[in-house]
Coordinates of N, CA, C and O in Angstrom, one line a residue:
X1 N -14.3 1.2 -34.5 CA -13.0 1.1 -34.1 C -12.6 0.0 -35.0 O -13.1 -0.9 -35.6
X2 N -11.2 0.1 -35.4 CA -10.9 -1.0 -36.7 C -10.3 -2.4 -35.5 O -10.1 -1.9 -34.2
X3 N -10.4 -3.3 -36.3 CA -9.8 -4.4 -35.7 C -8.7 -4.4 -35.1 O -8.4 -5.0 -33.8
X4 N -7.7 -3.8 -35.6 CA -6.5 -3.7 -34.8 C -6.2 -3.0 -33.6 O -5.4 -3.4 -32.7
X5 N -7.0 -2.0 -33.6 CA -7.3 -1.2 -32.2 C -8.1 -2.0 -31.3 O -7.4 -1.7 -30.2
X6 N -9.1 -2.5 -31.4 CA -9.8 -3.0 -30.9 C -8.9 -4.6 -29.7 O -9.1 -4.5 -28.8
X7 N -7.8 -5.0 -30.9 CA -7.0 -6.3 -30.2 C -6.0 -5.8 -29.6 O -6.1 -6.0 -28.3
X8 N -5.5 -4.5 -29.8 CA -4.8 -3.5 -29.0 C -5.4 -3.5 -27.3 O -4.8 -3.3 -26.5
X9 N -6.6 -3.3 -27.4 CA -7.4 -2.8 -26.2 C -7.9 -4.3 -25.0 O -8.1 -4.2 -24.0
X10 N -7.6 -5.3 -26.0 CA -7.8 -6.8 -25.3 C -7.0 -7.4 -24.4 O -5.7 -6.9 -24.8
X11 N -7.0 -7.3 -23.2 CA -6.0 -7.6 -22.0 C -6.2 -8.6 -20.9 O -7.6 -8.8 -21.0
X12 N -5.6 -10.1 -20.9 CA -6.3 -10.9 -19.8 C -5.1 -10.6 -18.6 O -4.3 -10.1 -18.5
X13 N -6.2 -10.8 -17.1 CA -5.6 -10.5 -16.1 C -5.8 -11.9 -15.5 O -6.9 -12.4 -15.3
X14 N -4.6 -12.7 -14.9 CA -4.7 -13.6 -14.0 C -4.0 -13.4 -12.7 O -4.5 -13.7 -11.6
X15 N -2.6 -13.3 -13.0 CA -1.7 -13.6 -12.1 C -1.5 -12.6 -10.9 O -1.5 -13.2 -9.9
X16 N -2.3 -11.7 -10.6 CA -2.2 -10.2 -10.0 C -3.6 -11.0 -9.0 O -3.1 -10.9 -7.9
X17 N -4.5 -11.6 -9.5 CA -5.6 -11.8 -8.7 C -5.5 -13.3 -8.2 O -6.4 -13.7 -7.4
X18 N -4.8 -14.3 -8.7 CA -5.2 -15.2 -8.7 C -4.2 -15.9 -7.5 O -4.8 -17.5 -7.4
X19 N -3.4 -15.1 -7.2 CA -2.1 -16.3 -6.0 C -3.2 -16.5 -4.9 O -3.6 -17.2 -4.1
X20 N -21.0 -22.3 -22.7 CA -22.3 -21.8 -22.6 C -23.1 -21.5 -24.1 O -22.5 -21.1 -25.4
X21 N -23.7 -21.4 -23.5 CA -24.5 -20.9 -24.6 C -25.3 -19.3 -24.3 O -25.4 -19.0 -23.3
X22 N -25.0 -18.2 -25.7 CA -25.2 -16.9 -25.5 C -27.0 -17.0 -25.0 O -27.7 -17.5 -25.3
X23 N -27.0 -16.4 -23.9 CA -28.4 -16.1 -23.3 C -28.6 -14.7 -24.0 O -27.9 -13.9 -24.1
X24 N -30.3 -14.6 -24.1 CA -30.9 -13.3 -24.4 C -30.7 -12.3 -23.5 O -30.7 -11.5 -23.9
X25 N -30.5 -12.9 -22.3 CA -30.4 -11.9 -21.1 C -29.3 -12.2 -20.3 O -29.4 -13.0 -19.4
X26 N -28.1 -11.6 -20.3 CA -27.3 -11.7 -19.6 C -27.5 -11.7 -17.8 O -27.2 -12.4 -17.3
X27 N -28.3 -11.2 -17.5 CA -29.1 -11.0 -16.2 C -29.5 -12.3 -15.7 O -29.0 -12.8 -14.9
X28 N -30.3 -12.7 -16.9 CA -31.0 -14.0 -16.3 C -29.8 -15.3 -16.9 O -29.6 -16.3 -15.8
X29 N -29.0 -15.1 -17.2 CA -27.7 -16.1 -17.2 C -27.2 -16.2 -16.1 O -26.6 -17.5 -15.4
X30 N -26.6 -15.0 -15.8 CA -25.5 -14.6 -14.5 C -26.6 -15.2 -13.3 O -25.8 -16.1 -11.7
X31 N -28.0 -14.9 -13.0 CA -28.7 -15.4 -12.2 C -28.4 -16.9 -11.7 O -28.3 -17.5 -10.4
X32 N -28.3 -17.9 -12.7 CA -27.7 -19.1 -12.7 C -27.0 -19.7 -11.4 O -26.8 -20.4 -10.8
X33 N -26.2 -18.4 -11.5 CA -24.9 -18.8 -10.5 C -24.9 -17.7 -9.4 O -23.9 -18.2 -8.6
X34 N -25.8 -17.1 -9.3 CA -26.0 -16.2 -8.3 C -25.9 -16.8 -7.0 O -26.3 -17.8 -6.5
X35 N -25.9 -16.0 -5.8 CA -25.8 -16.6 -4.6 C -26.9 -15.7 -3.6 O -27.6 -15.0 -4.5
X36 N -27.6 -16.4 -2.8 CA -28.6 -16.1 -1.9 C -28.3 -14.4 -1.3 O -27.5 -13.5 -1.8
X37 N -29.7 -14.0 -1.0 CA -30.1 -12.2 -1.5 C -29.5 -12.1 0.3 O -29.2 -12.8 1.5
X38 N -28.8 -11.4 0.5 CA -28.0 -10.4 1.3 C -29.2 -10.1 2.8 O -30.0 -9.0 2.0
X39 N -29.5 -10.4 3.8 CA -30.5 -10.2 4.7 C -30.7 -8.8 4.7 O -29.3 -8.0 4.7
X40 N -31.5 -8.3 4.8 CA -32.0 -7.0 5.1 C -31.7 -5.8 4.2 O -31.8 -4.8 4.1
X41 N -31.1 -6.7 3.0 CA -31.0 -5.5 1.7 C -31.8 -6.0 0.7 O -31.9 -5.1 -0.4
X42 N -32.4 -7.3 0.4 CA -32.9 -7.3 -0.8 C -32.1 -7.9 -2.1 O -32.4 -7.5 -3.3
X43 N -30.6 -7.8 -1.9 CA -30.1 -7.8 -2.8 C -28.6 -8.5 -3.0 O -28.7 -8.9 -2.0
X44 N -28.5 -9.2 -4.0 CA -27.8 -10.5 -4.0 C -26.0 -9.9 -4.0 O -26.1 -9.1 -4.4
X45 N -25.4 -11.0 -3.0 CA -24.2 -10.1 -3.0 C -23.2 -9.7 -4.1 O -22.1 -9.0 -3.8
X46 N -23.5 -10.9 -5.2 CA -23.2 -10.5 -6.7 C -23.5 -9.0 -6.8 O -22.5 -8.5 -7.1
X47 N -24.2 -8.7 -7.0 CA -25.0 -7.2 -7.4 C -24.3 -6.2 -6.4 O -23.4 -5.3 -6.9
X48 N -24.0 -6.4 -5.3 CA -23.3 -5.4 -4.0 C -22.2 -5.2 -4.6 O -21.3 -4.4 -4.2
X49 N -21.7 -6.3 -5.0 CA -19.9 -6.6 -5.2 C -19.9 -6.0 -6.5 O -18.7 -5.1 -6.4
X50 N -20.5 -5.7 -7.5 CA -20.7 -5.1 -8.8 C -20.6 -3.8 -8.4 O -19.7 -2.7 -8.8
X51 N -21.4 -3.6 -8.0 CA -21.7 -1.7 -7.4 C -20.3 -1.5 -6.9 O -20.2 -0.2 -7.0
X52 N -19.5 -2.1 -5.5 CA -18.6 -1.7 -5.3 C -17.7 -1.5 -6.3 O -17.0 -0.5 -5.7
X53 N -17.4 -2.6 -7.0 CA -16.1 -2.6 -8.3 C -16.5 -1.1 -9.0 O -15.5 -0.3 -9.2
X54 N -17.8 -1.2 -9.2 CA -18.2 0.1 -9.8 C -17.9 1.5 -9.1 O -17.3 2.6 -9.7
X55 N -18.0 1.5 -8.1 CA -17.4 2.7 -7.4 C -16.3 3.1 -7.0 O -15.9 4.2 -7.3
X56 N -15.5 2.2 -7.2 CA -13.9 1.8 -6.7 C -13.2 2.4 -8.0 O -12.2 3.1 -8.1
X57 N -13.8 2.1 -9.1 CA -13.3 2.2 -10.3 C -13.5 3.8 -10.4 O -12.5 4.7 -10.5
X58 N -14.6 4.2 -10.2 CA -14.9 5.8 -10.6 C -14.0 6.5 -9.4 O -13.5 7.8 -9.7
X59 N -13.9 6.2 -7.9 CA -12.9 6.7 -7.1 C -11.7 6.8 -7.7 O -11.2 8.0 -7.5
X60 N -11.3 6.0 -7.9 CA -10.0 6.0 -8.9 C -9.5 6.7 -10.1 O -9.0 7.7 -10.1
X61 N -10.6 7.1 -10.8 CA -10.7 8.0 -11.8 C -10.8 9.1 -11.4 O -9.8 10.1 -11.8
X62 N -11.7 9.3 -10.2 CA -11.5 11.0 -9.9 C -10.4 11.7 -9.2 O -9.8 12.6 -9.5
X63 N -9.7 10.6 -8.5 CA -8.2 10.7 -8.1 C -7.4 11.1 -9.2 O -6.0 11.9 -9.0
X64 N -7.1 10.7 -10.6 CA -6.7 11.2 -11.2 C -7.3 12.3 -12.4 O -6.5 11.9 -13.6
X65 N -8.3 12.8 -11.8 CA -8.8 14.1 -12.5 C -9.8 13.8 -13.6 O -10.1 14.5 -14.7
X66 N -10.0 12.2 -13.6 CA -11.0 11.8 -14.9 C -12.6 12.0 -14.3 O -13.1 12.0 -13.2
X67 N -13.5 12.1 -15.3 CA -14.4 12.0 -15.0 C -15.1 10.4 -14.6 O -14.5 9.9 -15.3
X68 N -16.3 10.5 -13.8 CA -16.6 9.5 -13.4 C -17.5 8.8 -14.7 O -18.3 9.6 -15.2
X69 N -17.6 7.3 -14.3 CA -18.2 6.9 -15.9 C -19.7 6.4 -15.2 O -20.2 6.4 -14.3
X70 N -21.1 6.4 -16.5 CA -22.0 6.0 -15.7 C -22.6 4.5 -16.2 O -21.2 3.8 -16.9
X71 N -23.0 4.4 -15.5 CA -23.5 2.5 -15.6 C -24.3 2.4 -16.9 O -25.3 3.5 -17.4
X72 N -23.9 1.5 -17.8 CA -24.6 1.3 -19.0 C -25.0 0.2 -19.1 O -24.7 -0.9 -18.9
X73 N -26.7 0.1 -18.9 CA -27.7 -1.4 -18.8 C -26.8 -2.2 -19.7 O -26.8 -3.4 -19.5
X74 N -26.8 -2.3 -20.9 CA -26.1 -2.9 -22.1 C -24.5 -3.5 -21.7 O -24.4 -4.7 -22.2
X75 N -23.5 -2.8 -21.3 CA -22.9 -3.1 -21.0 C -22.2 -3.9 -19.5 O -21.8 -4.9 -19.7
X76 N -23.6 -3.5 -18.9 CA -23.7 -4.3 -17.6 C -24.2 -6.0 -17.6 O -23.6 -7.2 -17.4
X77 N -25.1 -5.9 -18.6 CA -25.9 -7.3 -18.9 C -24.5 -7.9 -19.8 O -24.6 -9.0 -19.4
X78 N -23.7 -7.4 -20.7 CA -22.6 -8.3 -21.2 C -21.7 -8.6 -20.5 O -21.2 -9.8 -20.2
X79 N -21.4 -7.7 -19.5 CA -20.1 -8.0 -18.6 C -20.9 -9.4 -17.8 O -20.4 -10.4 -17.4
X80 N -22.2 -9.6 -17.4 CA -22.5 -10.3 -16.7 C -22.7 -11.8 -17.3 O -22.5 -12.6 -16.5
X81 N -23.1 -11.8 -18.6 CA -23.3 -12.8 -19.1 C -21.7 -13.5 -19.5 O -21.6 -14.7 -19.4
X82 N -21.0 -12.5 -19.6 CA -19.3 -13.1 -19.8 C -18.7 -13.4 -18.6 O -17.8 -14.5 -19.1
X83 N -19.0 -12.9 -17.5 CA -18.6 -13.8 -16.4 C -19.5 -14.9 -16.1 O -18.8 -15.8 -15.6
X84 N -20.7 -15.2 -16.3 CA -21.4 -16.5 -16.6 C -20.5 -17.5 -17.5 O -20.3 -18.5 -16.9
X85 N -20.3 -16.8 -18.4 CA -19.9 -18.2 -19.6 C -18.3 -18.4 -19.0 O -17.9 -19.8 -18.8
X86 N -17.4 -17.4 -18.3 CA -16.4 -17.8 -17.9 C -16.2 -19.1 -17.2 O -15.6 -19.8 -16.6
X87 N -17.4 -18.6 -15.8 CA -17.6 -19.6 -14.7 C -18.0 -21.0 -15.6 O -17.3 -21.9 -14.9
X88 N -18.9 -21.2 -16.0 CA -19.0 -22.1 -16.8 C -18.3 -23.0 -17.9 O -18.0 -24.1 -17.5
X89 N -17.2 -22.3 -18.3 CA -16.3 -23.0 -19.0 C -14.9 -23.2 -17.9 O -13.7 -23.6 -18.3
X90 N -14.9 -22.2 -17.1 CA -13.8 -22.0 -15.6 C -12.6 -21.7 -16.5 O -11.3 -22.4 -15.8
X91 N -12.5 -20.7 -17.1 CA -11.3 -20.0 -17.3 C -11.6 -19.0 -18.3 O -12.8 -18.4 -18.3
X92 N -10.5 -18.0 -17.8 CA -10.7 -16.4 -18.5 C -10.4 -16.4 -20.0 O -9.5 -17.3 -20.4
X93 N -11.3 -15.6 -20.7 CA -11.2 -15.4 -21.8 C -12.0 -14.1 -22.3 O -12.6 -13.7 -21.6
X94 N -11.5 -13.4 -23.3 CA -12.3 -12.4 -23.9 C -13.1 -12.4 -24.8 O -14.0 -11.9 -25.4
X95 N -13.1 -13.8 -25.4 CA -13.8 -14.1 -26.5 C -15.2 -15.1 -25.8 O -14.9 -16.0 -24.6
X96 N -16.1 -15.0 -26.6 CA -17.4 -16.3 -26.5 C -17.0 -17.4 -27.2 O -16.7 -17.3 -27.8
X97 N -18.3 -18.1 -27.0 CA -18.5 -19.1 -27.4 C -18.2 -19.0 -29.2 O -18.7 -18.1 -29.9
X98 N -17.5 -20.0 -29.5 CA -17.3 -19.8 -31.2 C -16.4 -18.9 -31.3 O -16.7 -18.3 -32.8
X99 N -15.3 -18.5 -30.4 CA -14.7 -17.5 -30.7 C -15.1 -16.0 -30.8 O -14.5 -15.2 -31.7
X100 N -16.5 -15.3 -30.2 CA -17.1 -14.5 -30.3 C -16.2 -13.2 -29.6 O -15.8 -13.4 -28.8
X101 N -15.6 -12.3 -30.5 CA -15.1 -10.9 -29.9 C -16.1 -10.5 -29.1 O -16.9 -10.4 -28.8
X102 N -15.3 -9.7 -27.9 CA -16.0 -9.2 -27.0 C -16.8 -8.0 -27.4 O -17.9 -7.3 -27.1
X103 N -16.3 -7.3 -28.3 CA -17.0 -6.1 -29.1 C -18.3 -6.6 -29.7 O -19.1 -6.1 -29.7
X104 N -18.2 -8.0 -30.5 CA -19.5 -8.3 -31.0 C -20.4 -8.9 -29.8 O -21.7 -8.3 -30.1
X105 N -20.2 -9.3 -28.8 CA -20.9 -9.3 -27.9 C -21.7 -8.0 -26.8 O -22.5 -8.0 -26.7
X106 N -20.9 -7.2 -26.9 CA -21.0 -5.8 -26.6 C -22.3 -5.3 -27.6 O -23.5 -4.6 -27.2
X107 N -22.3 -5.8 -29.1 CA -23.0 -5.0 -29.7 C -24.7 -5.8 -29.5 O -25.9 -5.5 -29.5
X108 N -24.1 -7.1 -29.5 CA -25.3 -8.2 -29.5 C -26.2 -7.9 -28.2 O -27.5 -8.3 -28.1
X109 N -25.7 -7.4 -27.2 CA -26.4 -7.0 -25.6 C -26.9 -5.5 -26.0 O -27.5 -5.1 -25.0
X110 N -26.7 -4.6 -27.1 CA -27.2 -3.5 -27.4 C -26.2 -2.3 -27.2 O -26.9 -1.3 -27.2
X111 N -25.4 -2.5 -27.3 CA -24.4 -1.2 -26.7 C -23.9 -0.9 -28.8 O -23.9 -1.6 -29.8
X112 N -24.0 0.6 -28.8 CA -23.8 1.0 -29.9 C -22.4 0.7 -30.9 O -21.3 0.5 -30.3
X113 N -22.2 -0.2 -32.1 CA -21.6 -0.3 -32.7 C -20.4 0.7 -33.2 O -19.8 0.3 -32.9
X114 N -20.6 1.9 -33.2 CA -19.2 2.8 -33.6 C -19.0 3.1 -32.2 O -17.8 4.1 -32.3
X115 N -19.3 2.9 -31.1 CA -18.2 3.0 -29.8 C -17.0 2.6 -29.6 O -16.6 1.4 -30.2
X116 N -16.3 3.3 -28.8 CA -15.1 2.8 -28.4 C -15.7 1.8 -27.4 O -16.2 1.9 -26.5
X117 N -14.7 0.6 -27.4 CA -15.6 -0.5 -26.6 C -14.0 -1.0 -25.9 O -13.0 -1.5 -26.5
X118 N -13.5 -1.6 -24.6 CA -12.8 -2.5 -24.0 C -13.1 -3.0 -22.9 O -14.2 -3.0 -22.4
X119 N -12.5 -4.1 -22.4 CA -12.9 -4.9 -21.2 C -11.7 -5.3 -20.6 O -10.5 -5.6 -21.3
X120 N -11.8 -5.7 -19.3 CA -10.5 -6.1 -18.4 C -11.3 -7.3 -17.6 O -12.9 -7.1 -17.2
X121 N -10.8 -8.1 -17.5 CA -11.1 -9.9 -16.4 C -10.4 -10.0 -16.1 O -9.3 -9.8 -16.0
X122 N -11.0 -10.8 -15.2 CA -10.2 -10.7 -14.0 C -11.0 -12.3 -12.9 O -11.6 -12.7 -13.6
X123 N -10.0 -13.3 -12.0 CA -10.6 -14.3 -11.5 C -10.0 -14.3 -10.0 O -8.6 -13.9 -10.1
X124 N -10.8 -15.2 -9.4 CA -10.0 -15.5 -8.0 C -10.4 -17.0 -7.7 O -11.3 -17.3 -8.1
X125 N -9.6 -17.5 -6.9 CA -10.1 -19.1 -6.7 C -10.6 -18.9 -5.5 O -10.2 -19.6 -4.3
X126 N -12.0 -18.7 -5.3 CA -12.3 -18.3 -4.3 C -14.0 -17.8 -4.6 O -13.8 -17.0 -5.4
X127 N -14.8 -17.9 -3.4 CA -16.3 -17.3 -3.9 C -16.2 -15.8 -3.0 O -17.3 -15.2 -2.9
X128 N -15.2 -15.8 -1.9 CA -15.2 -14.9 -1.0 C -14.7 -13.4 -1.6 O -13.9 -13.6 -2.3
X129 N -15.9 -12.8 -1.7 CA -15.9 -11.5 -2.5 C -15.3 -10.2 -1.3 O -15.9 -9.6 -0.8
X130 N -13.8 -10.3 -1.5 CA -13.3 -9.1 -0.5 C -13.4 -7.9 -1.2 O -13.9 -7.6 -2.2
X131 N -12.8 -6.9 -0.4 CA -12.6 -5.4 -0.8 C -12.2 -5.4 -2.0 O -11.4 -5.9 -3.0
X132 N -13.3 -4.3 -2.6 CA -12.7 -4.3 -4.4 C -11.9 -3.5 -4.5 O -11.5 -3.4 -5.8
X133 N -11.1 -2.8 -3.5 CA -10.1 -2.0 -3.8 C -8.8 -3.1 -3.9 O -7.8 -2.6 -5.1
X134 N -8.9 -4.2 -3.8 CA -7.9 -4.8 -4.0 C -7.7 -5.5 -5.5 O -7.0 -5.6 -6.4
X135 N -9.0 -6.0 -6.0 CA -9.3 -6.2 -7.3 C -9.0 -4.9 -8.5 O -7.8 -5.4 -9.4
X136 N -9.1 -3.7 -8.0 CA -8.8 -2.9 -8.7 C -7.7 -2.2 -8.7 O -6.9 -1.8 -9.9
X137 N -7.1 -2.7 -7.5 CA -5.4 -2.0 -7.1 C -4.8 -3.2 -8.2 O -3.9 -2.6 -8.7
X138 N -4.8 -4.5 -7.9 CA -4.3 -5.2 -9.1 C -4.1 -4.9 -10.6 O -3.4 -4.5 -11.3
X139 N -5.5 -4.4 -11.3 CA -5.6 -3.6 -12.6 C -4.8 -2.5 -12.8 O -4.3 -2.2 -13.7
X140 N -5.0 -1.9 -11.8 CA -4.0 -0.7 -11.4 C -2.3 -0.8 -11.7 O -1.6 -0.2 -11.9
X141 N -2.5 -1.8 -11.1 CA -0.9 -2.1 -11.2 C -0.4 -3.0 -12.5 O 0.9 -3.3 -12.5
X142 N -1.1 -3.2 -13.2 CA -1.0 -4.0 -14.5 C -0.7 -2.8 -15.7 O -1.9 -2.1 -15.7
X143 N 0.3 -2.0 -16.6 CA 0.1 -1.2 -17.5 C -1.2 -1.3 -18.1 O -1.7 -0.1 -18.6
X144 N -1.4 -2.5 -18.7 CA -2.2 -2.4 -20.1 C -3.7 -2.3 -19.5 O -4.5 -1.8 -19.9
X145 N -4.1 -2.7 -18.4 CA -5.3 -2.6 -17.6 C -5.4 -1.2 -17.0 O -6.7 -0.4 -17.4
X146 N -4.6 -0.7 -16.8 CA -4.4 1.1 -15.9 C -5.0 2.0 -17.1 O -6.0 2.4 -17.1
X147 N -4.1 1.3 -18.1 CA -4.5 2.5 -19.4 C -6.2 2.0 -19.9 O -7.0 3.1 -19.8
X148 N -6.9 1.2 -19.7 CA -8.2 0.9 -20.1 C -9.1 1.6 -18.9 O -10.0 2.3 -19.5
X149 N -8.9 1.3 -17.8 CA -9.4 1.9 -16.6 C -9.6 3.7 -16.7 O -10.4 4.0 -16.4
X150 N -8.3 3.8 -16.7 CA -8.1 5.5 -17.1 C -8.2 6.2 -18.3 O -7.7 7.5 -19.1
X151 N -8.8 5.6 -19.4 CA -8.9 6.0 -20.6 C -10.5 6.9 -20.6 O -11.2 7.0 -20.0
X152 N -9.8 7.9 -20.7 CA -10.6 9.5 -21.0 C -11.8 9.7 -22.0 O -12.5 10.2 -22.0
X153 N -11.5 8.6 -22.7 CA -12.4 8.6 -23.9 C -13.9 7.8 -23.6 O -14.7 8.3 -24.1
X154 N -13.8 6.9 -22.6 CA -14.8 6.4 -22.3 C -15.8 6.7 -21.2 O -15.1 7.9 -20.7
X155 N -17.0 6.9 -21.3 CA -17.7 7.7 -20.6 C -18.8 6.4 -19.6 O -19.8 6.6 -19.0
X156 N -18.9 5.3 -20.4 CA -19.8 4.2 -19.4 C -19.2 3.0 -19.4 O -17.5 2.8 -19.5
X157 N -19.7 2.3 -18.2 CA -19.1 1.0 -17.9 C -20.3 0.2 -17.6 O -20.9 0.5 -16.9
X158 N -20.0 -1.3 -17.4 CA -20.8 -2.3 -17.0 C -20.1 -2.8 -16.1 O -18.8 -3.7 -17.0
X159 N -20.5 -3.5 -15.0 CA -19.7 -4.8 -14.1 C -20.1 -6.0 -14.0 O -21.6 -6.0 -13.8
X160 N -19.5 -7.1 -14.0 CA -20.6 -8.6 -14.0 C -19.1 -9.7 -12.7 O -18.3 -9.4 -13.0
X161 N -20.0 -9.9 -12.1 CA -19.0 -10.7 -11.1 C -20.0 -12.1 -10.8 O -21.4 -11.9 -10.5
X162 N -19.2 -13.2 -11.2 CA -20.1 -14.1 -10.9 C -19.2 -15.6 -10.6 O -17.9 -15.7 -10.9
X163 N -19.8 -16.3 -9.8 CA -18.6 -17.6 -9.2 C -19.6 -18.8 -10.0 O -20.7 -18.9 -10.2
X164 N -18.2 -19.7 -10.4 CA -19.0 -21.2 -10.3 C -19.6 -21.9 -9.9 O -19.9 -21.4 -8.1
X165 N -20.3 -23.0 -9.7 CA -21.5 -23.5 -9.0 C -21.0 -23.8 -7.7 O -21.6 -23.4 -6.4
X166 N -20.0 -24.5 -7.5 CA -19.7 -24.9 -6.1 C -18.7 -23.8 -5.6 O -18.0 -24.2 -4.8
X167 N -18.7 -22.7 -6.2 CA -17.7 -21.9 -5.4 C -16.6 -22.1 -5.4 O -15.8 -21.6 -4.2
X168 N -15.9 -22.1 -6.3 CA -14.4 -22.5 -6.2 C -13.5 -21.7 -7.2 O -12.5 -20.9 -6.5
X169 N -14.2 -20.6 -7.6 CA -13.8 -19.6 -8.4 C -14.7 -18.6 -8.7 O -15.8 -18.7 -9.0
X170 N -14.1 -17.0 -8.5 CA -15.3 -16.1 -9.0 C -14.8 -15.5 -10.3 O -13.4 -15.1 -10.6
X171 N -15.6 -15.0 -11.1 CA -14.9 -14.4 -12.3 C -15.6 -12.7 -12.1 O -17.0 -12.7 -12.3
X172 N -14.5 -12.2 -12.4 CA -15.0 -10.5 -13.0 C -15.1 -10.2 -14.5 O -13.9 -10.2 -14.9
X173 N -15.9 -9.6 -14.7 CA -15.5 -8.9 -16.0 C -16.2 -6.9 -15.9 O -17.0 -6.8 -15.4
X174 N -14.9 -6.6 -16.4 CA -15.7 -4.9 -16.2 C -15.8 -4.5 -18.4 O -15.1 -4.6 -18.6
X175 N -16.7 -4.3 -18.8 CA -16.8 -3.8 -20.0 C -16.8 -2.1 -20.2 O -17.8 -1.6 -19.3
X176 N -16.0 -1.3 -20.8 CA -16.0 -0.2 -20.8 C -17.0 0.4 -22.7 O -16.5 0.1 -23.5
X177 N -17.3 1.7 -22.1 CA -17.7 2.0 -23.8 C -17.6 3.9 -24.0 O -17.9 4.3 -22.7
X178 N -17.5 4.4 -25.0 CA -17.6 5.9 -25.3 C -19.0 6.1 -25.4 O -19.8 5.5 -25.7

């Protein structure tokens, strides 16, 4: 994908939802900010919410006659790392430390360099993880984000959700790839 095409796919998202050092493993970096395990599940609330966001995006895609996306480990790890990075710096961005482009991050986490890649990010000023439908609906109400969520050419996604240490803000990253 050319640079101009990659730049076209980059969008920042805050208004609808708001009313580090590169780790070698995104999951390990995200773990620093994760919350305790949900009783009787053995799973952190962050992971449960990531799964719900994943399912909601696929539900929306199916209503539009699109194929559901599959989980890509490299995209999930990259998304978790990026949400952790945003929580650390306490602001939304598509770039990493040293202005690293999101596509460079995805490749560093093991996603294929020749693939089509895109990303959506969001934040809420709370640690309360409400219904993922609210989050996905906000992206769907933004024309630029809607195009990315409904892109017919992508086949995979990874979701990362991380809150700041004192639980004042939660960051969401969804990385898409072909």
